Coordinates of C-alpha atoms and ligand atoms in Angstrom, one line a residue:
M53 CA 49.2 -11.5 -102.2
D54 CA 52.2 -10.8 -100.0
S55 CA 51.4 -8.9 -96.8
I56 CA 52.9 -5.4 -96.4
P57 CA 56.0 -5.7 -94.2
E58 CA 55.8 -3.9 -90.9
I59 CA 58.1 -0.9 -90.6
E60 CA 60.9 -1.1 -88.1
R61 CA 60.3 0.9 -84.9
C62 CA 62.5 2.8 -82.5
K63 CA 61.0 2.8 -79.1
T64 CA 61.2 6.0 -77.1
G65 CA 60.7 4.0 -73.8
I66 CA 57.8 6.3 -72.9
D67 CA 54.9 3.9 -72.5
I68 CA 51.8 5.6 -73.8
L69 CA 53.7 7.3 -76.6
D70 CA 55.2 4.0 -77.9
N71 CA 52.3 1.7 -77.4
R72 CA 49.2 3.8 -77.8
I73 CA 49.9 7.0 -79.7
L74 CA 52.6 5.8 -82.1
K75 CA 51.3 2.1 -82.3
G76 CA 54.8 0.7 -81.6
G77 CA 57.3 3.6 -81.5
L78 CA 58.9 6.0 -83.9
P79 CA 59.6 4.8 -87.4
R80 CA 63.3 3.9 -87.5
G81 CA 65.3 6.4 -89.6
S82 CA 62.8 9.2 -89.1
V83 CA 63.4 12.8 -88.1
T84 CA 60.8 14.3 -85.7
L85 CA 60.4 17.9 -84.7
V86 CA 59.7 18.4 -81.0
S87 CA 58.0 21.8 -81.0
G88 CA 56.8 23.8 -78.1
S89 CA 57.1 26.9 -76.0
S90 CA 59.9 27.5 -73.5
G91 CA 59.9 25.2 -70.5
V92 CA 57.3 22.8 -71.8
G93 CA 59.6 19.7 -71.6
K94 CA 61.4 19.4 -74.9
T95 CA 64.9 18.8 -73.6
T96 CA 63.6 16.4 -70.9
M97 CA 61.7 14.3 -73.5
C98 CA 64.7 14.2 -75.9
S99 CA 67.2 13.2 -73.1
Q100 CA 64.8 10.5 -71.8
F101 CA 64.6 9.1 -75.4
L102 CA 68.4 9.0 -75.5
F103 CA 69.1 7.5 -72.1
N104 CA 66.2 4.9 -72.6
G105 CA 67.8 4.0 -75.9
A106 CA 71.2 3.3 -74.4
K107 CA 69.9 1.6 -71.3
K108 CA 66.9 -0.4 -72.5
Y109 CA 67.6 -1.0 -76.1
D110 CA 71.5 -0.9 -76.3
E111 CA 71.4 1.9 -78.9
N112 CA 74.1 4.6 -78.6
G113 CA 72.9 8.2 -78.6
L114 CA 74.3 11.6 -79.4
L115 CA 72.9 14.9 -78.2
F116 CA 74.0 18.3 -79.7
T117 CA 73.2 21.0 -77.3
L118 CA 73.1 24.7 -78.4
T119 CA 70.8 26.2 -75.9
E120 CA 72.5 25.0 -72.7
S121 CA 76.2 24.1 -71.9
V122 CA 77.1 20.4 -71.4
S123 CA 77.6 20.9 -67.7
Q124 CA 74.3 22.7 -67.2
L125 CA 72.4 20.0 -69.2
K126 CA 74.1 17.2 -67.2
K127 CA 73.2 19.0 -64.0
Y128 CA 69.6 19.4 -64.9
M129 CA 69.1 16.0 -66.5
G130 CA 71.0 14.4 -63.7
Q131 CA 68.0 15.1 -61.5
F132 CA 65.9 12.5 -63.4
K133 CA 65.9 8.8 -62.7
F134 CA 66.5 8.0 -66.4
Y135 CA 69.9 9.8 -66.3
D136 CA 72.9 7.5 -65.9
E137 CA 76.4 9.0 -65.7
K138 CA 77.9 5.6 -66.4
L139 CA 76.3 5.6 -69.9
V140 CA 78.0 9.0 -70.5
E141 CA 81.3 7.8 -69.2
K142 CA 81.2 4.7 -71.4
G143 CA 80.4 6.9 -74.4
K144 CA 77.0 5.2 -75.0
V145 CA 75.4 8.6 -74.6
Q146 CA 77.5 11.5 -75.9
I147 CA 76.5 15.1 -75.1
L148 CA 78.3 17.6 -77.2
D149 CA 78.2 21.4 -77.3
M150 CA 77.8 22.5 -80.9
R151 CA 79.7 25.7 -80.0
A152 CA 82.8 23.6 -79.2
I153 CA 82.6 22.0 -82.7
Y154 CA 82.3 25.5 -84.2
R155 CA 85.5 26.5 -82.3
Q156 CA 87.2 23.3 -83.4
L157 CA 86.5 24.2 -87.0
G158 CA 87.9 27.7 -86.4
M159 CA 84.5 29.2 -87.0
N160 CA 84.7 32.2 -84.7
S161 CA 82.3 34.5 -86.5
D162 CA 78.7 34.8 -85.5
K163 CA 77.4 33.6 -88.8
D164 CA 78.0 30.4 -90.8
T165 CA 78.5 30.2 -94.5
P166 CA 77.6 27.2 -96.8
K167 CA 81.2 26.1 -96.6
D168 CA 80.9 25.9 -92.8
T169 CA 77.7 24.0 -93.1
N170 CA 79.5 21.3 -95.1
A171 CA 82.1 21.1 -92.4
I172 CA 79.5 20.7 -89.7
L173 CA 77.7 17.9 -91.6
R174 CA 81.0 16.1 -92.2
I175 CA 81.8 16.2 -88.4
I176 CA 78.3 14.9 -87.5
N177 CA 78.6 12.1 -90.1
S178 CA 82.0 11.1 -88.8
I179 CA 80.9 11.1 -85.1
I180 CA 77.9 8.9 -86.0
G181 CA 80.2 6.4 -87.7
E182 CA 82.9 6.4 -85.1
Y183 CA 80.6 5.8 -82.1
N184 CA 78.0 3.7 -83.8
I185 CA 75.2 6.2 -83.0
R186 CA 71.6 5.1 -83.5
R187 CA 69.7 8.1 -81.9
I188 CA 70.4 11.8 -82.4
I189 CA 69.1 14.9 -80.8
V190 CA 69.6 18.5 -81.9
D191 CA 68.6 20.9 -79.2
S192 CA 67.6 23.2 -80.7
V193 CA 67.3 23.6 -84.4
S194 CA 66.2 27.3 -83.8
A195 CA 69.6 27.9 -82.1
M196 CA 71.5 26.1 -84.9
A197 CA 69.6 28.1 -87.5
F198 CA 70.2 31.3 -85.8
R199 CA 73.9 31.2 -86.9
L200 CA 73.0 30.9 -90.6
V201 CA 73.1 34.0 -92.6
D202 CA 70.4 33.0 -95.2
K203 CA 67.4 31.3 -93.7
N204 CA 67.0 29.2 -96.9
Q205 CA 70.3 27.6 -95.7
V206 CA 68.4 26.3 -92.6
R207 CA 66.1 24.2 -94.7
D208 CA 69.1 23.1 -96.8
L209 CA 71.0 22.1 -93.7
I210 CA 68.1 20.1 -92.2
F211 CA 67.4 18.5 -95.6
R212 CA 71.0 17.3 -95.9
F213 CA 71.2 16.4 -92.2
E214 CA 68.1 14.2 -92.8
G215 CA 69.9 12.5 -95.7
I216 CA 72.7 11.6 -93.3
I217 CA 70.2 10.3 -90.7
V218 CA 68.5 8.1 -93.3
D219 CA 71.9 6.8 -94.7
R220 CA 73.0 5.9 -91.2
D221 CA 69.6 4.5 -90.2
C222 CA 69.6 6.7 -87.1
T223 CA 66.4 8.1 -85.5
C224 CA 66.4 11.8 -84.7
L225 CA 64.6 14.4 -82.6
L226 CA 65.0 18.1 -83.3
T227 CA 63.7 20.6 -80.8
S228 CA 62.2 23.9 -81.9
E229 CA 60.5 26.8 -80.4
E230 CA 57.1 27.1 -82.1
A231 CA 56.8 30.3 -84.2
S232 CA 54.7 32.5 -82.0
G233 CA 51.6 34.0 -83.5
T234 CA 51.6 31.7 -86.5
R235 CA 50.3 28.3 -87.2
N236 CA 53.9 27.0 -87.8
Y237 CA 55.6 24.5 -85.5
S238 CA 59.1 26.0 -86.1
E239 CA 60.5 29.3 -87.1
F240 CA 61.9 28.2 -90.4
N241 CA 59.2 25.9 -91.6
V242 CA 61.4 22.9 -91.1
E243 CA 58.3 20.9 -90.2
F244 CA 57.7 20.2 -93.9
I245 CA 61.0 18.3 -94.3
C246 CA 60.6 16.4 -91.0
D247 CA 58.8 13.1 -90.9
G248 CA 57.0 13.7 -87.7
I249 CA 55.9 16.5 -85.4
F250 CA 55.3 16.3 -81.6
F251 CA 53.6 19.4 -80.4
L252 CA 54.0 20.2 -76.7
R253 CA 52.0 22.9 -75.1
E254 CA 50.7 24.3 -71.9
R255 CA 47.0 24.7 -71.3
E256 CA 45.5 26.8 -68.5
L257 CA 43.0 24.6 -66.7
G258 CA 41.5 26.2 -63.6
N259 CA 44.3 28.0 -61.9
T260 CA 47.1 25.7 -63.0
L261 CA 49.1 25.0 -66.2
T262 CA 48.8 21.5 -67.6
R263 CA 51.3 20.2 -70.2
T264 CA 50.1 18.2 -73.2
L265 CA 51.6 16.4 -76.1
Q266 CA 49.9 15.9 -79.5
V267 CA 51.4 14.0 -82.5
I268 CA 50.5 16.2 -85.5
K269 CA 52.1 14.0 -88.1
M270 CA 54.2 10.9 -88.4
R271 CA 55.0 9.7 -91.9
G272 CA 54.8 5.9 -92.3
T273 CA 52.6 5.0 -89.4
D274 CA 49.0 5.3 -88.1
H275 CA 49.0 7.3 -84.9
L276 CA 46.6 9.0 -82.4
R277 CA 46.0 12.7 -83.0
N278 CA 44.4 13.8 -79.7
E279 CA 46.2 15.6 -76.9
H280 CA 47.6 13.6 -74.0
E281 CA 48.5 15.0 -70.7
L282 CA 52.3 15.2 -70.2
R283 CA 53.6 15.2 -66.6
I284 CA 57.2 15.8 -65.5
D285 CA 58.4 14.4 -62.2
S286 CA 61.6 12.7 -61.0
S287 CA 61.0 9.8 -63.4
G288 CA 61.0 12.2 -66.3
I289 CA 58.0 12.4 -68.7
T290 CA 54.9 10.3 -68.4
L291 CA 51.8 10.6 -70.6
T292 CA 48.2 9.9 -69.7
E293 CA 45.0 9.8 -71.6
R294 CA 42.7 12.6 -70.8
T295 CA 39.9 14.4 -72.5
F296 CA 40.4 18.1 -73.1
Ligands
ATP217 N1 62.6 17.1 -61.2 C1 61.5 17.7 -61.8 N2 60.3 17.4 -61.4 C2 59.2 18.0 -62.0 N3 59.3 19.0 -63.0 C3 60.6 19.3 -63.4 C4 61.7 18.7 -62.8 N4 62.8 19.2 -63.4 C5 62.3 20.1 -64.3 N5 61.0 20.2 -64.3 C6 60.1 21.0 -65.1 O1 60.6 20.9 -66.5 C7 60.8 22.3 -67.0 C8 61.9 22.3 -67.9 O2 61.8 21.4 -68.9 P1 62.7 21.4 -70.2 O3 64.0 22.0 -69.9 O4 62.7 20.0 -70.7 O5 61.9 22.4 -71.1 P2 62.3 22.9 -72.6 O6 61.0 22.8 -73.4 O7 63.5 22.2 -73.1 O8 62.6 24.4 -72.3 P3 63.5 25.5 -73.1 O9 62.6 25.9 -74.3 O10 63.7 26.6 -72.1 O11 64.7 24.8 -73.5 C9 61.0 23.1 -65.8 O12 60.5 24.4 -66.1 C10 60.1 22.5 -64.7 O13 58.8 22.9 -64.8
MG218 MG1 65.3 22.9 -73.7

């Protein structure tokens, strides 16, 4: 009998996450929701994934920011060792403000219509092709969704976005605020159409807050399901095994 072929992986460059938790890295072509409360490290983790991709694995990356301006994001991420302005200058890491794209499309109203959604997806698709993008971040899907009039459109947008990611063989992280007071990982239940979920949270241990990461699901691979401690320092995010 033929052996089952191994799926292709996309390494985040974060050691314990790739080698222990995900047993080799994210499945290539997957869309993962990075869910967690404010300040828990979502943008840092996604930026690290993007810069590691360009630097260590020669994979171009694209980050759509909706929650922070490009200059703010560069200023904050520029504090970390993984950040490399040269990669940005060379176009190997592109950081784009979604609001600028809305303006370019002449979408000045607060709310998008389905016609606008088609235009957004067309632009995303053309940027991926033009710059040979392999890794994509949307930070955040909650902010993107906020502009849509009908919340069913959010799922439709993510579903069609995922189609582009699969067609283009990109690997994608979407950040989302967890829906407070519910057992949902995102406000619009987009977790059901994502392949994976990283759940980041803060635990009160003694008199300090400790960040943790837990992989809730990852279609196509075995993975650990326990919480790992997540630390942020000048190197960015590091994970350690710890019993909670
Ligand atoms: N150089 C650094 N060293 C240690 N910790 C840092 C450093 N820079 C930022 N942090 C920590 O990272 C946090 C911000 O992380 P990040 O912006 O990735 O969170 P987030 O989940 O994206 O937040 P939000 O939901 O507000 O967008 C800060 O609140 C701070 O605690
Ligand atoms: Mg953020």
